[in-house]
């Protein structure tokens, strides 16, 4: 679906590169979690994949087409929902009728179902909805477009707890073998049981792009009275020390994504040597 090779990007010549020589592949049938600290280039990478930014060098192909060329055949197969929303003056039903035409697989019945699940007021103009309602309206539209590629930038920001639960349900319902969803998020607990594979982006490099199964094979996540000497990262809690360790004894443990992320940031060389395939 997407293949990125030796990609470089900077916003201007006086600034340091935001993306420098990264390689990445997005395959169908997955919900990718794109994680990283503030300012490492997560949104920039999403916009490069969508053709909203153009690389300085290297290649980014989407369905075999260069993203920078923005061919209509490519654009009708992708949808990007940014973190900062542009809200129109029309109501959400008119919005669907107007912009759904741009996407061949847009499904009105699904759209109405998603809006009902989110309890959206269909009569109000979108600009008069609360921020959370605006976000849920556009999430509903993005899912109903049924594009093979869907990019969501911080989709759970602004959602209350019940809405986050509904979002997870709808996301799980919408994935299939011919579709992939890429989610950039800081709210990893909101999506912990959905995202697989997990991508961790660090300044100018990718530290991790692996499935949950591959991560579990190499690492184990434990709770012990004391932090083990082999721990890559530990956090003290009321129940003891949560730790990430090399999985040298073939343990089968549940991944804690927050611990995984902190371990990766603290042990960049280990993660590159362990997970990045040359």
Coordinates of C-alpha atoms in Angstrom, one line a residue, residues 24 41 45 56 71 139-140 150 154-155 235:
X24 CA 8.8 2.3 6.0
X41 CA 7.6 14.4 12.9
X45 CA 5.2 11.8 8.1
X56 CA 13.3 16.7 -0.5
X71 CA -3.0 11.5 -8.8
X139 CA -14.5 10.6 12.4
X140 CA -17.9 9.1 11.3
X150 CA -7.2 6.1 6.5
X154 CA -4.7 12.3 17.4
X155 CA -8.3 11.1 16.9
X235 CA 8.4 2.3 36.7

